[in-house]
Coordinates of C-alpha atoms and ligand atoms in Angstrom, one line a residue:
M271 CA 10.5 30.9 -67.3
D272 CA 10.4 34.3 -68.9
R273 CA 11.2 37.5 -67.1
E274 CA 7.6 38.5 -67.0
A275 CA 6.4 35.2 -65.6
R276 CA 4.1 35.4 -62.6
I277 CA 6.0 33.6 -59.8
F278 CA 4.6 33.0 -56.3
V279 CA 7.1 32.5 -53.5
A280 CA 5.2 31.0 -50.5
G281 CA 7.1 31.6 -47.3
H282 CA 9.1 34.7 -48.5
R283 CA 9.9 35.9 -45.0
G284 CA 11.6 32.7 -44.0
L285 CA 15.2 31.5 -44.5
V286 CA 14.6 29.7 -47.8
G287 CA 11.8 31.8 -49.3
S288 CA 13.7 35.1 -48.7
A289 CA 16.7 33.6 -50.5
I290 CA 14.6 32.4 -53.5
K291 CA 13.0 35.9 -53.7
R292 CA 16.5 37.5 -53.7
A293 CA 17.8 35.1 -56.4
L294 CA 14.8 35.7 -58.7
E295 CA 15.0 39.5 -58.3
A296 CA 18.7 39.5 -58.9
Q297 CA 18.1 37.5 -62.1
G298 CA 15.6 40.1 -63.4
Y299 CA 12.3 38.4 -62.7
R300 CA 9.8 41.3 -62.4
Q301 CA 6.6 39.6 -61.2
V302 CA 7.5 37.9 -58.0
L303 CA 4.3 37.6 -56.0
V304 CA 4.6 37.5 -52.2
K305 CA 2.0 37.6 -49.4
S306 CA 2.6 38.1 -45.7
R307 CA 0.8 35.8 -43.3
S308 CA -1.8 38.5 -42.4
E309 CA -2.6 38.9 -46.1
L310 CA -2.8 35.2 -46.9
D311 CA -3.1 32.5 -44.3
L312 CA -1.8 29.3 -46.1
L313 CA -3.6 27.2 -43.5
D314 CA -6.9 28.5 -44.9
Q315 CA -7.9 26.4 -47.9
R316 CA -10.5 28.9 -49.2
A317 CA -8.1 31.8 -48.9
V318 CA -5.4 29.9 -50.8
A319 CA -7.9 28.9 -53.6
R320 CA -9.1 32.6 -53.8
F321 CA -5.5 33.8 -54.1
F322 CA -4.7 31.3 -56.9
A323 CA -7.9 32.1 -58.7
Q324 CA -7.2 35.8 -58.7
E325 CA -3.4 35.9 -59.2
R326 CA -3.0 32.8 -61.4
P327 CA 0.7 32.3 -60.6
E328 CA 2.5 30.3 -63.3
Y329 CA 5.4 29.2 -61.2
V330 CA 5.2 28.3 -57.5
F331 CA 8.1 27.9 -55.0
L332 CA 6.6 26.2 -51.9
A333 CA 9.0 27.3 -49.2
A334 CA 6.4 28.0 -46.5
A335 CA 6.5 25.5 -43.6
K336 CA 6.6 25.2 -39.9
V337 CA 10.3 24.5 -39.2
G338 CA 12.6 24.2 -36.2
G339 CA 15.5 22.4 -34.6
I340 CA 15.6 19.2 -32.6
Y341 CA 14.0 20.8 -29.5
A342 CA 11.2 22.5 -31.4
N343 CA 10.3 19.3 -33.2
A344 CA 10.2 17.3 -30.1
T345 CA 8.1 19.9 -28.2
Y346 CA 5.5 20.8 -30.9
P347 CA 4.9 17.5 -32.8
A348 CA 1.2 18.3 -33.4
D349 CA 1.9 21.7 -34.8
F350 CA 4.6 20.4 -37.1
L351 CA 2.3 17.7 -38.5
Y352 CA -0.9 19.7 -38.7
Q353 CA 0.5 22.9 -40.2
N354 CA 2.8 21.4 -42.7
V355 CA 0.3 18.9 -44.1
L356 CA -2.3 21.7 -44.4
I357 CA 0.0 24.3 -46.0
Q358 CA 1.4 22.0 -48.6
T359 CA -1.9 20.4 -49.4
N360 CA -3.6 23.7 -49.9
V361 CA -0.9 25.1 -52.1
I362 CA -0.2 22.0 -54.2
H363 CA -3.8 21.4 -54.9
A364 CA -4.5 25.1 -55.7
A365 CA -1.5 25.1 -58.1
H366 CA -3.0 22.1 -59.9
R367 CA -6.6 23.5 -59.9
Y368 CA -5.6 27.0 -61.2
G369 CA -3.2 25.7 -63.8
A370 CA 0.3 26.6 -62.5
K371 CA 2.9 25.5 -65.0
K372 CA 5.3 24.3 -62.4
L373 CA 5.7 24.0 -58.7
L374 CA 8.9 23.3 -56.6
F375 CA 8.3 21.8 -53.2
L376 CA 10.9 22.2 -50.5
G377 CA 11.5 19.0 -48.4
S378 CA 14.3 18.1 -46.1
S379 CA 17.0 15.5 -45.7
C380 CA 15.3 14.4 -42.4
I381 CA 12.7 12.5 -44.6
Y382 CA 15.3 9.7 -45.0
P383 CA 15.6 6.7 -42.6
K384 CA 17.4 7.4 -39.4
L385 CA 20.0 4.7 -40.1
S386 CA 20.2 5.1 -43.9
P387 CA 23.4 4.0 -45.7
Q388 CA 25.6 7.0 -46.4
P389 CA 25.8 9.1 -48.5
I390 CA 22.0 9.1 -48.8
R391 CA 20.7 8.5 -52.3
E392 CA 17.2 9.6 -53.4
A393 CA 16.2 6.0 -53.7
Y394 CA 16.5 5.4 -49.9
L395 CA 13.2 7.2 -49.2
L396 CA 10.8 5.0 -47.3
T397 CA 13.3 2.1 -46.8
G398 CA 13.5 2.3 -43.0
E399 CA 12.3 3.9 -39.8
L400 CA 12.5 7.7 -39.3
E401 CA 14.4 9.6 -36.7
P402 CA 11.9 9.9 -33.8
T403 CA 12.9 13.5 -32.9
N404 CA 11.6 14.9 -36.2
E405 CA 9.1 12.2 -37.3
P406 CA 6.0 14.4 -37.5
Y407 CA 7.9 17.0 -39.7
A408 CA 9.3 14.2 -41.9
L409 CA 6.0 12.5 -42.3
A410 CA 4.4 15.7 -43.4
K411 CA 7.2 16.4 -45.9
I412 CA 6.9 12.8 -47.2
A413 CA 3.2 13.4 -47.8
G414 CA 4.1 16.5 -49.8
I415 CA 6.6 14.6 -51.9
K416 CA 4.0 11.9 -52.6
M417 CA 1.5 14.5 -53.5
C418 CA 3.8 16.0 -56.1
E419 CA 4.4 12.6 -57.5
A420 CA 0.7 11.6 -57.5
Y421 CA -0.4 14.9 -59.2
H422 CA 2.3 14.2 -61.8
R423 CA 1.1 10.7 -62.4
Q424 CA -2.6 11.4 -62.4
Y425 CA -2.7 14.9 -64.0
G426 CA 0.7 15.3 -65.6
S427 CA 1.5 18.2 -63.2
D428 CA 5.0 19.4 -63.4
F429 CA 5.7 19.5 -59.7
L430 CA 9.2 18.9 -58.4
A431 CA 10.4 18.1 -54.9
V432 CA 13.9 19.0 -53.6
M433 CA 15.6 17.7 -50.5
P434 CA 18.1 20.1 -49.1
T435 CA 20.5 19.2 -46.4
N436 CA 20.7 21.4 -43.2
L437 CA 20.5 25.1 -44.3
Y438 CA 21.7 28.3 -42.8
G439 CA 22.1 32.0 -43.7
P440 CA 20.4 35.4 -43.4
Y441 CA 16.8 35.5 -42.0
D442 CA 17.3 32.2 -40.1
N443 CA 15.8 31.7 -36.7
F444 CA 18.4 32.5 -33.9
D445 CA 16.2 31.6 -31.0
P446 CA 18.3 29.5 -28.5
Q447 CA 15.5 27.0 -27.9
T448 CA 13.8 26.5 -31.3
S449 CA 16.5 27.2 -33.8
H450 CA 18.8 24.7 -35.6
V451 CA 22.3 24.1 -34.5
L452 CA 24.3 26.5 -36.7
P453 CA 22.4 29.8 -35.8
A454 CA 22.1 28.6 -32.2
L455 CA 25.8 28.2 -31.9
L456 CA 26.6 31.5 -33.7
R457 CA 24.4 33.3 -31.2
K458 CA 25.8 31.3 -28.2
F459 CA 29.4 32.0 -29.1
H460 CA 28.7 35.6 -29.9
E461 CA 26.9 36.2 -26.6
A462 CA 29.6 34.3 -24.6
K463 CA 32.3 36.5 -26.3
V464 CA 30.4 39.7 -25.4
A465 CA 29.9 38.5 -21.8
D466 CA 33.4 37.3 -21.5
A467 CA 32.0 33.9 -20.4
A468 CA 34.3 30.9 -19.6
E469 CA 32.4 28.3 -21.6
V470 CA 29.7 27.6 -24.2
V471 CA 27.4 24.6 -23.8
V472 CA 26.8 22.6 -27.0
W473 CA 23.9 20.0 -26.9
G474 CA 24.5 16.3 -27.3
T475 CA 27.8 14.5 -27.5
G476 CA 29.3 16.5 -30.4
T477 CA 29.7 13.3 -32.5
P478 CA 26.7 13.5 -34.8
K479 CA 27.7 14.6 -38.3
R480 CA 25.7 17.2 -40.4
E481 CA 26.1 18.7 -43.8
F482 CA 25.4 22.5 -44.1
L483 CA 24.4 24.4 -47.2
Y484 CA 24.4 28.2 -47.5
V485 CA 20.8 29.2 -48.3
D486 CA 21.8 31.4 -51.3
D487 CA 23.3 28.3 -52.9
L488 CA 20.1 26.4 -52.3
A489 CA 18.1 29.3 -53.9
D490 CA 20.4 29.2 -56.9
A491 CA 19.8 25.5 -57.3
C492 CA 16.0 25.9 -57.0
V493 CA 15.8 28.6 -59.7
F494 CA 18.1 26.5 -61.9
L495 CA 15.8 23.5 -61.5
M496 CA 12.7 25.6 -62.1
K497 CA 14.1 27.0 -65.3
T498 CA 15.6 23.9 -66.7
Y499 CA 14.0 20.6 -65.5
R500 CA 10.7 18.9 -65.5
H501 CA 9.4 16.2 -63.2
A502 CA 9.8 13.7 -66.0
D503 CA 13.5 14.5 -66.2
I504 CA 14.6 14.4 -62.6
G505 CA 12.1 12.0 -61.0
P506 CA 10.1 12.5 -57.8
I507 CA 12.9 14.0 -55.6
V508 CA 16.4 15.4 -55.9
N509 CA 19.0 16.0 -53.1
I510 CA 20.7 19.4 -52.7
G511 CA 23.8 19.7 -50.6
T512 CA 27.5 20.3 -50.6
G513 CA 28.7 16.7 -50.6
T514 CA 30.7 17.3 -47.4
D515 CA 29.7 16.9 -43.7
L516 CA 31.4 17.4 -40.4
A517 CA 30.9 16.5 -36.7
I518 CA 29.0 19.0 -34.4
S519 CA 32.2 19.3 -32.3
E520 CA 34.1 20.4 -35.5
L521 CA 31.3 22.9 -36.4
A522 CA 31.5 24.3 -32.8
E523 CA 35.3 24.8 -33.2
L524 CA 34.8 26.5 -36.6
I525 CA 32.2 28.9 -35.3
K526 CA 34.2 29.6 -32.1
G527 CA 37.1 30.6 -34.3
I528 CA 35.0 32.8 -36.7
V529 CA 33.3 34.6 -33.8
G530 CA 36.6 34.9 -31.8
F531 CA 35.5 33.3 -28.6
R532 CA 38.4 32.3 -26.3
G533 CA 36.7 30.2 -23.7
S534 CA 36.0 26.5 -23.8
I535 CA 33.4 24.2 -25.3
V536 CA 31.3 21.9 -23.0
F537 CA 29.1 19.1 -24.3
D538 CA 25.7 18.5 -22.6
A539 CA 25.1 14.8 -23.3
S540 CA 21.7 14.9 -21.6
K541 CA 20.4 16.7 -24.7
P542 CA 19.5 14.5 -27.7
D543 CA 21.9 13.9 -30.6
G544 CA 19.3 13.0 -33.2
T545 CA 20.3 11.2 -36.3
P546 CA 24.0 10.1 -36.2
R547 CA 24.6 11.2 -39.7
K548 CA 22.7 12.5 -42.8
W549 CA 25.1 13.0 -45.5
L550 CA 23.4 13.5 -48.9
D551 CA 24.5 11.9 -52.2
V552 CA 24.4 14.9 -54.5
S553 CA 25.6 13.2 -57.6
R554 CA 22.2 13.7 -59.4
M555 CA 22.5 17.5 -59.1
E556 CA 26.1 17.3 -60.2
Q557 CA 25.1 15.3 -63.3
L558 CA 22.6 18.1 -64.0
G559 CA 25.5 20.6 -63.9
W560 CA 25.0 22.2 -60.5
R561 CA 27.3 22.4 -57.5
A562 CA 27.3 24.5 -54.3
S563 CA 29.8 27.4 -54.4
T564 CA 30.0 28.8 -50.9
T565 CA 32.4 27.2 -48.5
L566 CA 31.2 26.6 -44.9
A567 CA 33.6 29.1 -43.4
E568 CA 32.6 31.8 -45.9
G569 CA 28.9 31.1 -45.4
I570 CA 29.3 31.2 -41.6
R571 CA 31.1 34.5 -41.9
K572 CA 28.4 36.0 -44.1
T573 CA 25.7 34.8 -41.7
Y574 CA 27.6 36.2 -38.7
D575 CA 27.9 39.6 -40.5
W576 CA 24.2 39.6 -41.1
Y577 CA 23.5 38.6 -37.5
L578 CA 25.7 41.5 -36.2
A579 CA 24.0 44.0 -38.6
Q580 CA 20.6 42.8 -37.2
Q581 CA 21.8 43.2 -33.7
S582 CA 22.9 46.8 -34.2
A583 CA 19.7 47.6 -36.2
V584 CA 17.5 46.6 -33.2
R585 CA 19.6 48.4 -30.6
P586 CA 18.2 51.9 -29.7
Ligands
GDP873 P1 18.7 18.1 -36.8 O1 19.8 18.2 -37.9 O2 17.3 17.8 -37.3 O3 19.1 17.1 -35.7 O4 18.6 19.5 -36.1 P2 19.5 20.5 -35.2 O5 20.1 21.5 -36.1 O6 18.5 21.1 -34.2 O7 20.6 19.7 -34.4 C1 21.7 19.1 -35.0 C2 22.6 18.6 -34.0 O8 23.3 19.6 -33.3 C3 22.0 17.7 -32.9 O9 22.9 16.6 -32.6 C4 21.9 18.6 -31.7 O10 21.9 18.0 -30.5 C5 23.2 19.4 -31.9 N1 23.3 20.7 -31.2 C6 24.3 21.1 -30.4 N2 24.0 22.3 -29.9 C7 22.8 22.7 -30.3 C8 22.0 23.9 -30.1 O11 22.4 24.8 -29.3 N3 20.8 23.9 -30.7 C9 20.4 22.9 -31.6 N4 19.2 23.0 -32.2 N5 21.1 21.8 -31.8 C10 22.3 21.7 -31.2

């Protein structure tokens, strides 16, 4: 991928796309193409085809998706299935039709079976039932993985698919209802500290375990794969994570300490736990020579700093 390559980052305003754009620009790539939703609606097949016909991107990072936490997935299953299937179908097909050299599709660790053996190897895809709370999202992502695989088989397209673990960092969604657990807890603990509240409510039992990857580490891995590997080298999917997970109760304690909240933590077991554990086997990425470099405490601190800076920027 030379410095003048035409690179399209789909979803550049989101958590992942914004980090990939930052990583590419920091590495000196000069032609990073981005389009806001009002300029290019990725749900519109004709508009996507027109964009690819005009701009002819050589490399495509497909980070655009409808995403959300456990509550959002359970509440908007139709939107998650419809929007994700359409976005990825439009972009993957246009990348093929207009001759993109390479495409990297962002999946998720929730595509694996709910009760998968741990740590989860890439080979466990489609070996068991999915977690019901995010089945529509997972099914859409599985269709995207299979599309990359099929286009490789039928047309020789160099389309890769990566499965990141739970991600967090700047530009994440901090909405208390629809966000994922880490930004949700950062905000809850921060607001409880400011209000001098007695307690913070954490959903579920606190026992499920999750693995968290700082989004700049994921972006680094994606650019590394795009520069170095072909579909034929890495196979249909590759996991990206840290190799370490922790219980939601431990995460809550860690965030509580970083934010400096002094009250107590209460678990609301009437809220769903979701998958008991989704710990990724990251040995394939390690064999390729890549490892995550940001510790969880460091990543949470950076995300908290970003959140505080945003808060003061929006205040009059
Ligand atoms: P998941 O990894 O797909 O299950 O997505 P989430 O990040 O939404 O949830 C991870 C775990 O954190 C689940 O067990 C949730 O019940 C738990 N959790 C605890 N408090 C919260 C919260 O305030 N928001 C969210 N989204 N999850 C929470």
